[in-house]
Coordinates of C-alpha atoms in Angstrom, one line a residue:
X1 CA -61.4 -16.6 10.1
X2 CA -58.5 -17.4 7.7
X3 CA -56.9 -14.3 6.6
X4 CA -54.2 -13.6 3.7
X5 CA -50.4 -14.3 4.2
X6 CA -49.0 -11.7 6.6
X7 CA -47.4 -8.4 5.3
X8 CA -44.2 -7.0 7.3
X9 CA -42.9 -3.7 7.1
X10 CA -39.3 -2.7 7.5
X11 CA -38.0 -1.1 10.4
X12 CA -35.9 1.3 9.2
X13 CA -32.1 1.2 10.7
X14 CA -29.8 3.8 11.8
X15 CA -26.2 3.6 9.1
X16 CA -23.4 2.0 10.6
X17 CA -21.1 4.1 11.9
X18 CA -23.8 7.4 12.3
X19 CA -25.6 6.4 15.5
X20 CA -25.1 9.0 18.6
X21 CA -27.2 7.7 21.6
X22 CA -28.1 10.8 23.6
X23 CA -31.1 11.1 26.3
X24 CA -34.4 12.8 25.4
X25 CA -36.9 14.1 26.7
X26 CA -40.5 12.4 27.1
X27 CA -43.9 12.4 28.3
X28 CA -42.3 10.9 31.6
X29 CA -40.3 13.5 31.9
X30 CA -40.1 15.1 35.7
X31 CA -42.0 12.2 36.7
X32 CA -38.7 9.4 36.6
X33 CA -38.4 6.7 39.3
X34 CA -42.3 7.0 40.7
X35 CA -43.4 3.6 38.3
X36 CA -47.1 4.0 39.5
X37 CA -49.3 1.5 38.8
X38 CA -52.3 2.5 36.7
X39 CA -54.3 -0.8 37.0
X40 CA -52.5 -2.6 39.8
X41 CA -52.6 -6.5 40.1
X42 CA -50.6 -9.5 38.9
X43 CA -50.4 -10.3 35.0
X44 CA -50.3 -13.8 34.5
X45 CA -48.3 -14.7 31.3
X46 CA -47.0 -17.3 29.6
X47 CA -43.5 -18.8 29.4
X48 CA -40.9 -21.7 28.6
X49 CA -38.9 -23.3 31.7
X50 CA -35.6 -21.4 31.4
X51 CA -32.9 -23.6 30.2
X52 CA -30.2 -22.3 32.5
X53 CA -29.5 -20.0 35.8
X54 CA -30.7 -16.1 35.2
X55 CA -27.4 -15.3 33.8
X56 CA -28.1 -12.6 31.1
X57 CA -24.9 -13.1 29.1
X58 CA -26.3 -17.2 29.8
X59 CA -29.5 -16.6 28.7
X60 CA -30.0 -17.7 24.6
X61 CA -34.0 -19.1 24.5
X62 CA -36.8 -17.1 24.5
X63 CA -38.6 -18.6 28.2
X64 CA -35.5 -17.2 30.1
X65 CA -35.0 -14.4 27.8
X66 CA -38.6 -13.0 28.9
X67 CA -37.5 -13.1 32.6
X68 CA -33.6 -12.0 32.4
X69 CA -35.6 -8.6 30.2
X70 CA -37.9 -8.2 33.1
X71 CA -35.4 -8.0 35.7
X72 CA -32.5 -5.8 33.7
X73 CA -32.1 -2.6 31.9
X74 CA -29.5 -2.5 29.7
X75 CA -27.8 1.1 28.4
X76 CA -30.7 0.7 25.7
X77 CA -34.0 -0.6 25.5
X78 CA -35.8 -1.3 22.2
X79 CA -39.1 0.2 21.8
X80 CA -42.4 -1.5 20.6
X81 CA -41.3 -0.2 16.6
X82 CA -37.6 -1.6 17.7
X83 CA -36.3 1.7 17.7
X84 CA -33.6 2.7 20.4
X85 CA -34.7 4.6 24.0
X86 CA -31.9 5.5 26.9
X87 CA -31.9 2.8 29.5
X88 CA -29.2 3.3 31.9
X89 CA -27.0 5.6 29.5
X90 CA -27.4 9.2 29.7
X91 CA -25.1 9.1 26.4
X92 CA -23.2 6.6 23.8
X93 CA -21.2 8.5 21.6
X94 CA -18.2 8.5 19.5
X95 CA -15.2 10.4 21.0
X96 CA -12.3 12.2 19.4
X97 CA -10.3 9.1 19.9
X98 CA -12.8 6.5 17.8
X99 CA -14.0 5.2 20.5
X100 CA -17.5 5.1 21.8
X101 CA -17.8 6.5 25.5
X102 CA -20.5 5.6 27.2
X103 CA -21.9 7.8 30.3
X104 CA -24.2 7.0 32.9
X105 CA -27.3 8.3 34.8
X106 CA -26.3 8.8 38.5
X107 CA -29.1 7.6 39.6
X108 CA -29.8 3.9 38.6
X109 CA -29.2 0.6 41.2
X110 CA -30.5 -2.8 41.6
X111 CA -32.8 -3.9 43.4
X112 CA -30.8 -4.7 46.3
X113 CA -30.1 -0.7 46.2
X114 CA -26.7 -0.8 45.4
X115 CA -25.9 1.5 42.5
X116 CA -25.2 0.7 39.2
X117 CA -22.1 1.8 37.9
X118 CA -19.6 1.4 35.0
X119 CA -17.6 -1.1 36.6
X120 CA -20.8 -3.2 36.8
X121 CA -21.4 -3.4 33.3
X122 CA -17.2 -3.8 32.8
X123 CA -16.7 -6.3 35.1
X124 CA -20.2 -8.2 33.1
X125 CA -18.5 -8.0 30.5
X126 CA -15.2 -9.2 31.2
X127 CA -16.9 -12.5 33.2
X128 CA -19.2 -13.0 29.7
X129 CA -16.2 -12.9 27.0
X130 CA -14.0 -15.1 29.5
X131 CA -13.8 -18.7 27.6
X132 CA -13.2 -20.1 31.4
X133 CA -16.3 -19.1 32.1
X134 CA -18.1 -20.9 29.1
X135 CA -21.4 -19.0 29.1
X136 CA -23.6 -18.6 25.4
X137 CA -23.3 -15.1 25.0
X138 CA -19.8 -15.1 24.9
X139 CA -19.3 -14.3 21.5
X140 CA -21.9 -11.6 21.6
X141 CA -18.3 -9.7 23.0
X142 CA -15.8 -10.8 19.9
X143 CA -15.9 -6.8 18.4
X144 CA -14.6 -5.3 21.5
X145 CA -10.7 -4.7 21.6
X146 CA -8.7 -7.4 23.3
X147 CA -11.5 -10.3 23.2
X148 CA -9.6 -13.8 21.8
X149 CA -11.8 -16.8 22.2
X150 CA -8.6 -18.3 22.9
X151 CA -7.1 -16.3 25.8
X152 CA -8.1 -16.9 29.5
X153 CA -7.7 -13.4 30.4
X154 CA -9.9 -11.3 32.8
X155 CA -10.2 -8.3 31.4
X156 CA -10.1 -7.4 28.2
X157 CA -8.1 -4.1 26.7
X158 CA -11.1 -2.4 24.5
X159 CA -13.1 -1.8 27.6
X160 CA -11.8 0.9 30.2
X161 CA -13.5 2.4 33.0
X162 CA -13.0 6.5 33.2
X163 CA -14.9 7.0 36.4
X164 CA -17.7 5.7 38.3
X165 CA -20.5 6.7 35.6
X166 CA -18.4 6.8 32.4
X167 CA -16.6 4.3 30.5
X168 CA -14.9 3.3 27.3
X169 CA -15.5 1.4 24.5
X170 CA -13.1 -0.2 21.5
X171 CA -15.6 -1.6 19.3
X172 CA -16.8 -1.6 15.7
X173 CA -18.9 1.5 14.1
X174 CA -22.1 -0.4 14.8
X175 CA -21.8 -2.0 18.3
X176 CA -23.7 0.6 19.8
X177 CA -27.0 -0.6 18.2
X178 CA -26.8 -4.1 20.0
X179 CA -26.7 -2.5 23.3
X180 CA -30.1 -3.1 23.9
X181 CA -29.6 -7.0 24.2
X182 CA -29.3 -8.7 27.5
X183 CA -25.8 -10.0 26.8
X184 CA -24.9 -6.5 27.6
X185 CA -26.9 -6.1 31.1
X186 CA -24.9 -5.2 33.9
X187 CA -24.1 -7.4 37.4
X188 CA -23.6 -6.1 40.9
X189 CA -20.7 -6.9 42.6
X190 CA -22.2 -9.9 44.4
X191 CA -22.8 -12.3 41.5
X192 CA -19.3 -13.0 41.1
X193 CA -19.5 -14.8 44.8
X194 CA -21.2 -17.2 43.3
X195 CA -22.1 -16.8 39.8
X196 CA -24.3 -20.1 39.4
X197 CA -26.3 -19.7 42.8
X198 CA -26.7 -15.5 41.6
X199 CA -28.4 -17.5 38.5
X200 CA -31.2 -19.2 40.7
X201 CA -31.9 -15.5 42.7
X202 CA -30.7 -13.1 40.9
X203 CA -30.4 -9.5 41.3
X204 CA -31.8 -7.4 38.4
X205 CA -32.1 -2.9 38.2
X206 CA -35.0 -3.4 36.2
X207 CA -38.4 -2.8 36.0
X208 CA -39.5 -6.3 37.7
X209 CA -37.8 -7.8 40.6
X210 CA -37.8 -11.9 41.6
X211 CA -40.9 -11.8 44.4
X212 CA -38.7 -13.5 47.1
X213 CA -36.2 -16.3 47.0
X214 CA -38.4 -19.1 46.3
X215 CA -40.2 -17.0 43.5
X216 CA -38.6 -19.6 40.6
X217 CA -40.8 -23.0 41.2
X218 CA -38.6 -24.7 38.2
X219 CA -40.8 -26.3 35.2
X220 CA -44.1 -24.6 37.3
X221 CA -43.5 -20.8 37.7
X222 CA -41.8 -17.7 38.5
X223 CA -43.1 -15.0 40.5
X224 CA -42.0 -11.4 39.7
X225 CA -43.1 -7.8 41.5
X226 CA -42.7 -4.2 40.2
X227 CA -39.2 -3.3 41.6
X228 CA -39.6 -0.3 43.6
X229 CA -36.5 1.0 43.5
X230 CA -36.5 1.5 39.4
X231 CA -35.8 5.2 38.6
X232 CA -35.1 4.3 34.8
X233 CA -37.4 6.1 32.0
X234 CA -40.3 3.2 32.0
X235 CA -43.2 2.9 34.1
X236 CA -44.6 -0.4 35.6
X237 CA -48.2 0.2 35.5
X238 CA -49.1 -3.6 37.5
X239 CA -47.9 -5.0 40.4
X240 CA -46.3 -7.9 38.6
X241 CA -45.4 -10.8 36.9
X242 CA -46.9 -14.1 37.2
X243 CA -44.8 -16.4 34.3
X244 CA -46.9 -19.7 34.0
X245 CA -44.2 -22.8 32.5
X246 CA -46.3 -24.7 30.4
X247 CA -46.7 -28.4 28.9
X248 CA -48.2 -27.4 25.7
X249 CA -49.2 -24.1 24.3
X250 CA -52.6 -25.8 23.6
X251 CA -53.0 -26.3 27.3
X252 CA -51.7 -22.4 27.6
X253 CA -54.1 -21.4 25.3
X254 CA -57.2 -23.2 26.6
X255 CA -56.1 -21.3 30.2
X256 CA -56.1 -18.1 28.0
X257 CA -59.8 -19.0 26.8
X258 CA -61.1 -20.0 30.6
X259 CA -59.7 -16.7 32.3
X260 CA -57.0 -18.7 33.4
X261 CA -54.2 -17.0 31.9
X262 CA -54.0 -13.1 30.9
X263 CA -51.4 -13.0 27.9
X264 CA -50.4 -15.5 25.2
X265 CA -47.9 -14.6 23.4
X266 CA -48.1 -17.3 20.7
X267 CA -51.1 -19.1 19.2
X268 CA -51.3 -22.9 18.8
X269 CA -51.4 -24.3 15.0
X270 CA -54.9 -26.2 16.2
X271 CA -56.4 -22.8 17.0
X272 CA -55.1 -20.5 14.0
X273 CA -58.8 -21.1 12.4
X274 CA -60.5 -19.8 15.1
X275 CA -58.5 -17.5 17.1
X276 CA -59.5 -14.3 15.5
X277 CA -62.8 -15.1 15.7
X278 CA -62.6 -15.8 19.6
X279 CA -60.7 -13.3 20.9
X280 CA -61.6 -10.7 18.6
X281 CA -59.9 -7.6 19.2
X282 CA -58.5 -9.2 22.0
X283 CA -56.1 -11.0 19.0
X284 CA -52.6 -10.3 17.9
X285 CA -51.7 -11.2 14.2
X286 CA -48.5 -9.0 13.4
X287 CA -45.3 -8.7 11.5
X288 CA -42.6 -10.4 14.0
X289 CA -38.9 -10.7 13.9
X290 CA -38.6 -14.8 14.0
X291 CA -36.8 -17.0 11.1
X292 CA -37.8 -20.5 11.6
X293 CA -35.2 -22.9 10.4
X294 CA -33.7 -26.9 10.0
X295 CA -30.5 -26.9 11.0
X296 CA -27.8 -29.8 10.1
X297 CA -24.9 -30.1 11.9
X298 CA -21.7 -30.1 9.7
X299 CA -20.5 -33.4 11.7
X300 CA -23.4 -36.0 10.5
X301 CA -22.1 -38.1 7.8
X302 CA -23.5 -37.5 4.6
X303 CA -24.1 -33.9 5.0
X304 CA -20.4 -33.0 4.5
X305 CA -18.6 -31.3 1.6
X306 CA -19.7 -31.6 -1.8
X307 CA -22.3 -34.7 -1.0
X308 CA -23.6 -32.8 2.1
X309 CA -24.3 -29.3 -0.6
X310 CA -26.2 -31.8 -2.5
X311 CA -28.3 -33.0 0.2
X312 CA -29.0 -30.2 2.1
X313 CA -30.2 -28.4 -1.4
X314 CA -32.4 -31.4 -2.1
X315 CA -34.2 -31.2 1.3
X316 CA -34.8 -28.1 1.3
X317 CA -36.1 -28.1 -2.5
X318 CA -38.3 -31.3 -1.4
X319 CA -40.1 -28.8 1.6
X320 CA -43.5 -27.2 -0.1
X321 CA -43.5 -24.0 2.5
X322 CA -46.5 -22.5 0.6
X323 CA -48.4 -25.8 1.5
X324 CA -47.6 -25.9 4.7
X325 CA -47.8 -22.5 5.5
X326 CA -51.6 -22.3 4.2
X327 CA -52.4 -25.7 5.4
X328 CA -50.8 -25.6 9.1
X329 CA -50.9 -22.0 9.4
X330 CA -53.4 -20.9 7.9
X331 CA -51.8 -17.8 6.1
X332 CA -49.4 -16.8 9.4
X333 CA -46.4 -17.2 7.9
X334 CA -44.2 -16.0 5.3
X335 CA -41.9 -18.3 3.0
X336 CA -38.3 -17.7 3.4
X337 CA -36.3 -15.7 0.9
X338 CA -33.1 -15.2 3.1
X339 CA -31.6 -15.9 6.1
X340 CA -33.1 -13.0 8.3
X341 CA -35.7 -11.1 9.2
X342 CA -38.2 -8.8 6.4
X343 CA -38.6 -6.5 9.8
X344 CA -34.9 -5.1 9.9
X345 CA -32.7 -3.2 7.6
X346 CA -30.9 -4.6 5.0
X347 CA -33.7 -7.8 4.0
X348 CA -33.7 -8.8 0.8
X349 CA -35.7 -11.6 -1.9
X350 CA -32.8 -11.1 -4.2
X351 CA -29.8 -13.2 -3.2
X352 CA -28.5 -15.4 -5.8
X353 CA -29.0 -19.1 -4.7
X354 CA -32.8 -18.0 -3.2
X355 CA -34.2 -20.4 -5.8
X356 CA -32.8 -23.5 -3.3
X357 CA -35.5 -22.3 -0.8
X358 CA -38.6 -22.6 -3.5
X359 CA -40.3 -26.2 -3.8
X360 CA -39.0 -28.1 -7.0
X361 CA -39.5 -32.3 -6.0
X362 CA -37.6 -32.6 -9.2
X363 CA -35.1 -30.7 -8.9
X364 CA -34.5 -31.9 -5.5
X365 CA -34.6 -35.7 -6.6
X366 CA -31.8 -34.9 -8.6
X367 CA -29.7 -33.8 -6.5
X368 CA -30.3 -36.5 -3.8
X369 CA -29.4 -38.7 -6.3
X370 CA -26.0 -36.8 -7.4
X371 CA -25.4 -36.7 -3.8
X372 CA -26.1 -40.9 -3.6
X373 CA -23.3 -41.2 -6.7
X374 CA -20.4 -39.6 -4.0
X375 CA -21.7 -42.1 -1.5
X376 CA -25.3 -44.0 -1.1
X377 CA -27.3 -42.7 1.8
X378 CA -28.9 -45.6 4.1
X379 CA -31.5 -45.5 6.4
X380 CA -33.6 -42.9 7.5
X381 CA -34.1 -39.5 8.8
X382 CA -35.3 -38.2 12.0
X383 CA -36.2 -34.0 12.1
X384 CA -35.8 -33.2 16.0
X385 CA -38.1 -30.5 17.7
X386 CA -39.4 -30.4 21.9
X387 CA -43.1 -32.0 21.9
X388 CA -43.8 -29.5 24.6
X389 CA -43.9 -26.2 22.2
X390 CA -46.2 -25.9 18.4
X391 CA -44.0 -27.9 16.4
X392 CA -44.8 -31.1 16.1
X393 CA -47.2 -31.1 13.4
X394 CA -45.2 -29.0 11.0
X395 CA -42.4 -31.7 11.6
X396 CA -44.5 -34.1 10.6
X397 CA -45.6 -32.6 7.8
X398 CA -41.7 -31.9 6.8
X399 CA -41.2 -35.9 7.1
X400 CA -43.5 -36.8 5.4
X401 CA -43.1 -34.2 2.2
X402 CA -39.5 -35.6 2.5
X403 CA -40.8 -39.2 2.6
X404 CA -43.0 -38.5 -0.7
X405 CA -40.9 -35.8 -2.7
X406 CA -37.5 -37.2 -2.5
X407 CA -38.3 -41.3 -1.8
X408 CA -36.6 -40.7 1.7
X409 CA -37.7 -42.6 5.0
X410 CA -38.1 -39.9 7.4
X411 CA -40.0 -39.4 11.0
X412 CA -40.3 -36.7 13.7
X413 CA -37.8 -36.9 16.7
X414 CA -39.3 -35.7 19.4
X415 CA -37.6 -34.4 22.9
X416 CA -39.8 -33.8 26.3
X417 CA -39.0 -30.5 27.0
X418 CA -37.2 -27.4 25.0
X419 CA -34.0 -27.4 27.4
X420 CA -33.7 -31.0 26.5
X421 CA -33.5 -30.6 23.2
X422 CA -31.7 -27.4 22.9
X423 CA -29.0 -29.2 25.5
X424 CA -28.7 -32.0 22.5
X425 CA -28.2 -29.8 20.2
X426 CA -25.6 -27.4 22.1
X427 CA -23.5 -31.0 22.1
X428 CA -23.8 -32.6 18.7
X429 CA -25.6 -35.5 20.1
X430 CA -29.2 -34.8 17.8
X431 CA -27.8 -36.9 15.2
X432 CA -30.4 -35.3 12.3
X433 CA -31.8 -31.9 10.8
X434 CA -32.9 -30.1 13.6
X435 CA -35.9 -27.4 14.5
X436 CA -34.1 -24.2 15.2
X437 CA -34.6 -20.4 14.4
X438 CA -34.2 -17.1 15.6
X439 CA -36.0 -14.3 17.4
X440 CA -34.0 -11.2 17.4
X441 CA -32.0 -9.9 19.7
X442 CA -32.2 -6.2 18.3
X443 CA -33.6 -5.2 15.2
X444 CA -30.2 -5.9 12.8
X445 CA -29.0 -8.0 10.0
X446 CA -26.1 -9.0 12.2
X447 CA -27.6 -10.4 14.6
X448 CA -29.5 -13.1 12.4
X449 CA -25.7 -13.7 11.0
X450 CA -23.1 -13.9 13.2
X451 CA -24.6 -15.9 16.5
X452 CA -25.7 -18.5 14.4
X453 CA -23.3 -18.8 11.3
X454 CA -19.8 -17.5 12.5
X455 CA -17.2 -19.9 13.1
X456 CA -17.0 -20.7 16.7
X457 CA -20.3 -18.7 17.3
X458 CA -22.0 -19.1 20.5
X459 CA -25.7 -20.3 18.6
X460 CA -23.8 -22.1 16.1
X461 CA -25.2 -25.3 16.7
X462 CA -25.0 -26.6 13.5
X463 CA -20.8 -25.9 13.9
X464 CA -20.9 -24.9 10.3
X465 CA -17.3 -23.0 9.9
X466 CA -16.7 -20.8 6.5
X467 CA -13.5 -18.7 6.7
X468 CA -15.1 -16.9 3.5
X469 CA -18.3 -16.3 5.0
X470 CA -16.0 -15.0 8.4
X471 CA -14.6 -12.0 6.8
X472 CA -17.6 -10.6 4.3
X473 CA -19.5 -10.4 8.0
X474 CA -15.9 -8.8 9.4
X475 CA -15.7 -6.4 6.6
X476 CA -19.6 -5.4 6.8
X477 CA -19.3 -4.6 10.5
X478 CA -16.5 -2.6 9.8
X479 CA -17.7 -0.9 7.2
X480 CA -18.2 2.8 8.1
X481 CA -20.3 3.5 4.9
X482 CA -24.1 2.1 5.4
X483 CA -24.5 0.6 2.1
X484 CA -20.9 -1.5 1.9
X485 CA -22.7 -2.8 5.2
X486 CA -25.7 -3.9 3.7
X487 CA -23.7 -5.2 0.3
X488 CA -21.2 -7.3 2.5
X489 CA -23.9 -9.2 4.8
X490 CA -25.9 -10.1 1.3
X491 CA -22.4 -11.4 -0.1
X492 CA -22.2 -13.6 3.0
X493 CA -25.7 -14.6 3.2
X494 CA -25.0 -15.6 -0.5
X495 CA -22.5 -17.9 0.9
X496 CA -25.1 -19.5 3.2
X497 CA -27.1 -20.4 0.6
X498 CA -24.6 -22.2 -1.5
X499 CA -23.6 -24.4 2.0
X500 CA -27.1 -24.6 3.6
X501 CA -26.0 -24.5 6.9
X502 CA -29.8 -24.0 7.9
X503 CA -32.2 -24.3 5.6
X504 CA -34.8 -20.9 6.4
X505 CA -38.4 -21.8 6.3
X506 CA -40.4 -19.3 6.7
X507 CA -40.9 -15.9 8.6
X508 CA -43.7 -16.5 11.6
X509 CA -46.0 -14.3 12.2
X510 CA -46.8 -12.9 15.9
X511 CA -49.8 -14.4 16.9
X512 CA -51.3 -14.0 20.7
X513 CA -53.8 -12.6 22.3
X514 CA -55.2 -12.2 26.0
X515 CA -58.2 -12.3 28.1
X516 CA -61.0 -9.7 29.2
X517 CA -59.1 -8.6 32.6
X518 CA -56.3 -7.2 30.9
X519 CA -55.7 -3.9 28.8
X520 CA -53.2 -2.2 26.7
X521 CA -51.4 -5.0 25.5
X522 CA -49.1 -4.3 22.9
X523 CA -46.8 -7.3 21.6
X524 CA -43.6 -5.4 20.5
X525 CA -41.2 -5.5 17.3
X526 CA -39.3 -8.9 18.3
X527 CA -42.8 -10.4 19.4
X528 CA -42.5 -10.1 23.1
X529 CA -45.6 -8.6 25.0
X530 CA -44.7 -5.1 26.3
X531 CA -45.0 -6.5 29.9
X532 CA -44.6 -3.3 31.9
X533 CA -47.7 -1.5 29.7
X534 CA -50.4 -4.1 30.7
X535 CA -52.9 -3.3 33.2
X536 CA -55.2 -4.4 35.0
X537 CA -58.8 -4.1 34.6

C-alpha cells in the first residue's frame, strides 16, 4: 500500500545552558535491579557486522552501535520520544563554580560485578580523547577543558574525580545533553590490559551481557543474555539477544517473513510496496532521525575550490529526490532541506543556499560547465556504497540522473561489505562521491554538525576543513542563550551549503517490522528497536 510522504514532528530540546539532570521517580520505582522477564526467550534481531572491537568510544556505524548500547549504560539514556532518563547518574548539574558535577548511584557495576565508579567513566574518557590512542570518538571529547588533538597527554585538566561516586566536569553549557551517547560509556579497570582484546569480549553494566566468550561469531552472529547483575532504572523483559549479521537486508527480510527472524529494523526498497500490507500492524513506518547523504572528499581533483563549489552544486542540482524518493521509496522519505534532522530542535527549510538541494538539470548544466571553463573534467564518475545494505538501487538511480541531467559518464561503485567501504573511506582511498549519512547520536543539532563537518572531526570523511564554519559551531555551543544557539548552527549550516561538503538527500523514514512471536515492539526516536521492551509471545 503506497502511502503519502512521511510527516516528522519535532522533538522539542531542552535550551542550552538550562538543563539540570536530576533522578525521578517512576513506575519502577522500589522495584530497581530485579529486570524480570515478562515474556522470557531469545529475540532474534537484525544487525551489520561491527566494523571494529566493542570499543564504545570506537564504535561510529550503526551494526556495532546496536551492540556497544546493549551492553552499556551511560549517565543518560534517551527514551523512545529522545527525551533524557538517569542512567548511572543520580544527578548532572551545574555547580557554583560553572562546572557541571556529576554524581553517581552507589549501586551500579558491570557485569563482571565490579562497581562502577567515577574513575571508570574518567579514566574512559581520558583513553578516548588520547590522539595515541587513535579511536573515532575522539573528538566526541574536544569541549572538555584540557583536550588538544595535538597533545599526547593522559589525562586531561577539565575532568576531575571528587570521590568514588562524584566527579567534575569543564565543559560547555550544552555537554550534558550528549551524555547519553556511547562515546561517553564507562570502562572497568580491566580494558586498559588490553584495550583491543577487551574489544572482542567486552565487559559492559548494561542491560545485556555478551553470552560467553565465543558469543561474537564475526560476519555470522552475536549472542547476548539479560545481565543479571543490572540494578539501573530499565527492565529486560526477555532472556536476550540473538543479532543475526546479514548479506542483504532482502535476505533479512525474507527471514522476517518465514518466522525466521523476530525484528527488522529496516525495510528493503524491493518490499516498500508491499510491506504494510504483509505485516500489517506488525509494520513500522515513522518519523526517524537519519540524513542520508553523498559525500566528496575535499582531496579528489576537481572538486576543489572555486571549480569543486561549481561541481558539487551541479550534482546535487542534477539529483531529482522527489523522483526517486516516490519511485524507489515509495513515499518513505523526505527531500532534504538542511543538513540535519526535522526530528530535533533547531531544523529548519529556511537556510539561504537550500535552493542547491532542489532539482534544476539546467541550472546544474550550467554550472558543470563554468566549472569545465577553470579546468575540463575527464572521464567518469563512480558513487561508492556497500552492496550488502539497501543502496544499490538508489545509486544507480543517482548515476544515471547524473549521466542524463548533466551529460556525465557515471556508474555505481560497489564494496562487499559496509566495514570495507567505510574503512575506504576513513583513508581517502574511495576516489569518488560517496554514500554516507547520519543517525543520531542524541537528539541535537550538534551532533549532525560537528562529527561530520568540523575540521579534524572524527566522521569527517570527506576532510572538508572551514575555519569559518569552526567558530559559528564554537560560538553556538557556547552560547548560553538558546536562540543565539540555534541562530549560530543555521549561520554555519549556511556555510555548508555554499561548499557542499555533503550533498543532503533526503530524510529516511523508519521502516521495520517484526514477526507474530514477538510483542511490544517500539522502534525509538533515532530508529533503533527498543530492545529490552520486546517480549516474547
Amino acid at each position: 500500500m503506497k502511502r503519502s510522504r512521511i510527516g516528522f514532528g519535532v522533538i522539542a530540546m531542552a535550551a542550552a545552558g538550562a538543563l539540570v539532570l536530576t533522578s525521578c521517580s517512576s513506575s519502577n520505582e522500589g522495584d530497581k535491579g530485579e529486570g524480570t522477564a515478562t515474556g522470557g526467550g531469545i529475540i532474534s534481531v537484525n544487525i551489520t557486522e561491527p566494523q571494529k572491537g566493542l570499543i564504545p568510544a570506537d564504535t561510529t556505524e550503526v551494526g556495532g552501535g546496536k551492540v556497544v548500547d546493549a551492553l552499556w549504560e551511560g549517565l543518560v539514556y534517551y527514551d523512545a520520544d529522545g527525551q533524557t532518563q538517569m542512567g548511572v547518574a543520580e544527578s548532572i548539574e551545574l555547580n557554583d563554580d560553572g562546572l557541571w558535577e556529576v554524581k553517581l548511584r552507589d549501586d551500579a557495576v558491570f557485569s563482571d560485578g565490579t562497581p562502577v565508579l567515577a574513575k571508570n567513566f574518567v579514566d574512559a574518557w581520558n583513553y578516548a580523547a588520547n590522539p595515541a590512542n587513535v579511536l573515532g570518538n575522539q573528538t566526541f571529547f574536544a569541549d572538555i577543558a584540557g583536550f588538544s588533538e595535538a597533545d599526547d597527554k593522559e589525562a586531561m585538566e577539565g575532568l576531575v574525580v571528587v570521590d568514588d561516586h562524584t566527579f567534575t566536569i569543564d565543559a560547555t553549557p550544552d555537554f550534558a545533553d550528549r551524555l547519553g551517547y556511547s562515546a561517553y560509556y564507562p570502562l572497568p579497570d580491566v580494558a586498559f590490559e588490553d584495550m583491543d582484546a577487551f574489544g572482542q569480549n567486552p565487559i559492559g553494566n548494561g542491560l545485556y551481557k555478551l553470552d560467553g566468550d565465543n558469543a561474537w561469531k564475526h560476519d555470522v552472529e552475536l549472542n547476548l543474555v539479560k545481565n543479571d547483575t543490572y540494578v539501573g532504572p530499565r527492565e529486560v523483559a526477555n532472556d536476550g539477544l540473538h543479532m543475526k549479521v546479514y548479506a542483504s537486508l532482502d535476505a533479512a527480510y525474507t527471514d522476517l517473513e518465514a518466522g525466521n527472524l523476530d525484528v527488522l529494523d529496516q525495510i528493503p526498497d524491493t518490499a516498500f510496496d508491499v510491506f504494510q500490507d504483509t505485516l500489517g500492524d506488525r509494520a513500522v513506518f515513522q518519523g526517524g532521525a537519519l540524513l542520508t547523504t553523498l559525500t566528496i572528499s575535499e582531496n579528489l581533483e576537481h572538486f576543489k575550490g572555486e571549480e569543486g563549489k561549481l561541481r558539487r552544486a551541479a550534482l546535487s542540482m542534477a539529483i531529482d529526490r522527489d523522483e526517486l524518493i516516490d519511485v524507489i521509496f515509495n513515499g518513505t522519505n523526505i527531500p532534504a532541506t538542511d543538513f540535519t534532522s526535522p526530528v530535533v530542535d533547531g531544523y529548519t527549510d529556511k537556510l539561504k543556499g537550500a535552493e542547491k538541494l532542489k532539482f534544476n538539470a539546467d541550472e546544474a548544466k550550467k554550472l558543470w560547465a563554468e566549472a569545465d571553463e577553470i579546468s575540463p573534467f575527464e572521464g567518469s564518475i563512480e558513487v561508492a556504497t556497500n552492496s550488502d545494505g539497501p543502496h544499490q538501487v538508489w545509486i544507480e538511480a543517482v548515476a544515471n540522473q547524473w549521466n542524463q541531467n548533466l551529460g556525465v559518464e557515471s556508474a555505481p561503485k560497489l564494496y562487499p561489505t559496509f566495514p570495507a567501504f567505510l574503512d575506504d573511506r576513513e583513508q581517502d582511498v574511495v576516489g569518488g562521491p560517496f554514500r554516507a549519512g547520519w543517525q543520531g547520536d542524541y537528539p541535537g543539532a550538534y551532533n549532525y554538525l560537528y562529527p561530520l563537518y568540523a575540521t579534524g572531526s572524527s566522521s569527517n570523511h570527506g576532510f572538508y576543513a572551514n575555519p569559518e564554519f569552526d567558530k559559528l559551531l564554537k560560538e553556538g555551543v557556547e552560547a548560553t542563550d538558546h536562540e543565539e544557539t540555534v541562530k549560530k548552527f543555521h549561520e554555519a549550516q549556511e556555510i555548508l551549503l555554499e561548499d557542499l561538503p555533503s550533498i543532503p538527500l533526503w530524510y529516511q523514514g523508519t521502516t521495520g517490522g517484526w514477526s507474530e512471536s514477538v510483542d511490544n515492539v517500539t522502534f525509538g526516536w533515532n530508529s533503533v528497536p527498543i530492545f529490552n521492551e520486546i517480549t516474547k509471545k
